[in-house]
Amino acid sequence: MQDQRCFAADSLVTLSNGKQKSIADLKSGDKLLAYDDKTKSVLSTHLLTMLDFQPHQFAFFKQVTTSTGRQLSLSTSHLIPTDQHGYVMAKNIRIGMNIYAMNDNGILISETVSNVSDVIKQGYIAPLTEEGTIIVNNVAASCYATINSHYTAHAVLAPMRWWYSLFGISQKSNEAIGIHWFPKMLYEIASILMPSIIQT
């Protein structure tokens, strides 16, 4: 099993036009829905690239289920916004906590976690959006994992987002299998200089 920091490859992402698309089929430049943590609402953003793209490897995931049956499978250190505890790693999500989900009208609402289980699935994908958040399986989530603060991770990856904003988005940026070189380099540096912010 692989050490991963991503969503399960069978996940679906909602595009800005309301259609759903497999997370494994996303292309850089796709316009999709994300979570605005200032207004607790849905907004539109662009996919910049893949932080990690491993469609064939098997991995362990935490599967979070809400009271309405929505399910999200993501790595244990992946961050999810909650209504009372801020961004929480999936491994620390507990039954009874409230997370944000998008209803059939495209409105973000609070839903109670009814179950958290361990699953094994094939494939894991880590998309990076301009906003740093994303709606996956109609559940709001951060694009970040491993670093224990969404806001720290968002700040650390700012140069990467600026690069894509200044020089454009490559349609081929998500064709490479593996971890993008920039977050890989940052992870290695942080592991040495700031190990306390790294969790798996």
Coordinates of C-alpha atoms in Angstrom, one line a residue, residues 2-75:
Q2 CA 1.2 3.5 -0.8
D3 CA 1.6 6.5 1.5
Q4 CA -0.8 9.0 -0.2
R5 CA -2.3 12.4 0.5
C6 CA -5.3 12.4 -1.8
F7 CA -8.8 11.5 -2.8
A8 CA -9.9 8.0 -4.0
A9 CA -9.8 7.8 -7.8
D10 CA -13.5 6.8 -7.9
S11 CA -14.5 10.2 -6.6
L12 CA -16.6 12.6 -8.6
V13 CA -16.1 16.4 -8.9
T14 CA -18.8 18.9 -9.7
L15 CA -18.0 21.2 -12.6
S16 CA -19.2 24.8 -12.7
N17 CA -21.9 23.9 -15.2
G18 CA -23.4 21.4 -12.7
K19 CA -22.2 18.3 -14.4
Q20 CA -20.1 15.7 -12.6
K21 CA -16.7 14.4 -13.8
S22 CA -14.5 11.6 -12.5
I23 CA -11.6 13.1 -10.5
A24 CA -9.2 10.9 -12.5
D25 CA -10.4 12.6 -15.8
L26 CA -10.0 16.2 -14.7
K27 CA -7.8 18.4 -17.0
S28 CA -5.9 21.5 -16.0
G29 CA -8.1 24.5 -16.7
D30 CA -11.3 22.7 -15.9
K31 CA -13.7 25.0 -14.2
L32 CA -15.2 23.4 -11.1
L33 CA -16.8 24.1 -7.8
A34 CA -15.0 24.8 -4.6
Y35 CA -15.6 25.8 -1.0
D36 CA -15.4 29.4 0.2
D37 CA -14.4 29.2 3.9
K38 CA -15.1 32.9 4.4
T39 CA -18.8 32.7 3.4
K40 CA -19.3 29.0 3.9
S41 CA -20.7 28.8 0.4
V42 CA -19.9 27.3 -3.1
L43 CA -17.8 29.2 -5.6
S44 CA -16.3 28.5 -9.0
T45 CA -12.5 27.9 -9.4
H46 CA -10.1 26.5 -11.9
L47 CA -8.1 23.3 -11.7
L48 CA -4.4 24.2 -11.9
T49 CA -2.6 20.8 -11.8
M50 CA -2.4 17.5 -10.0
L51 CA -0.3 17.5 -6.8
D52 CA -0.3 13.7 -7.0
F53 CA -1.7 11.4 -9.7
Q54 CA -1.6 7.7 -9.1
P55 CA -4.7 6.1 -10.8
H56 CA -3.5 2.5 -10.5
Q57 CA -1.9 2.1 -7.0
F58 CA -4.0 0.7 -4.1
A59 CA -4.1 2.7 -0.9
F60 CA -5.9 3.0 2.5
F61 CA -8.5 5.7 2.9
K62 CA -10.8 7.1 5.6
Q63 CA -14.4 6.9 4.3
V64 CA -16.6 9.6 5.8
T65 CA -20.3 9.1 5.6
T66 CA -22.9 11.7 6.4
S67 CA -26.4 11.4 7.8
T68 CA -27.8 11.7 4.2
G69 CA -25.6 9.0 2.9
R70 CA -23.0 11.1 1.2
Q71 CA -19.6 9.4 1.2
L72 CA -16.1 10.8 0.7
S73 CA -12.9 8.6 0.7
L74 CA -9.7 10.4 1.3
S75 CA -6.3 9.9 2.9

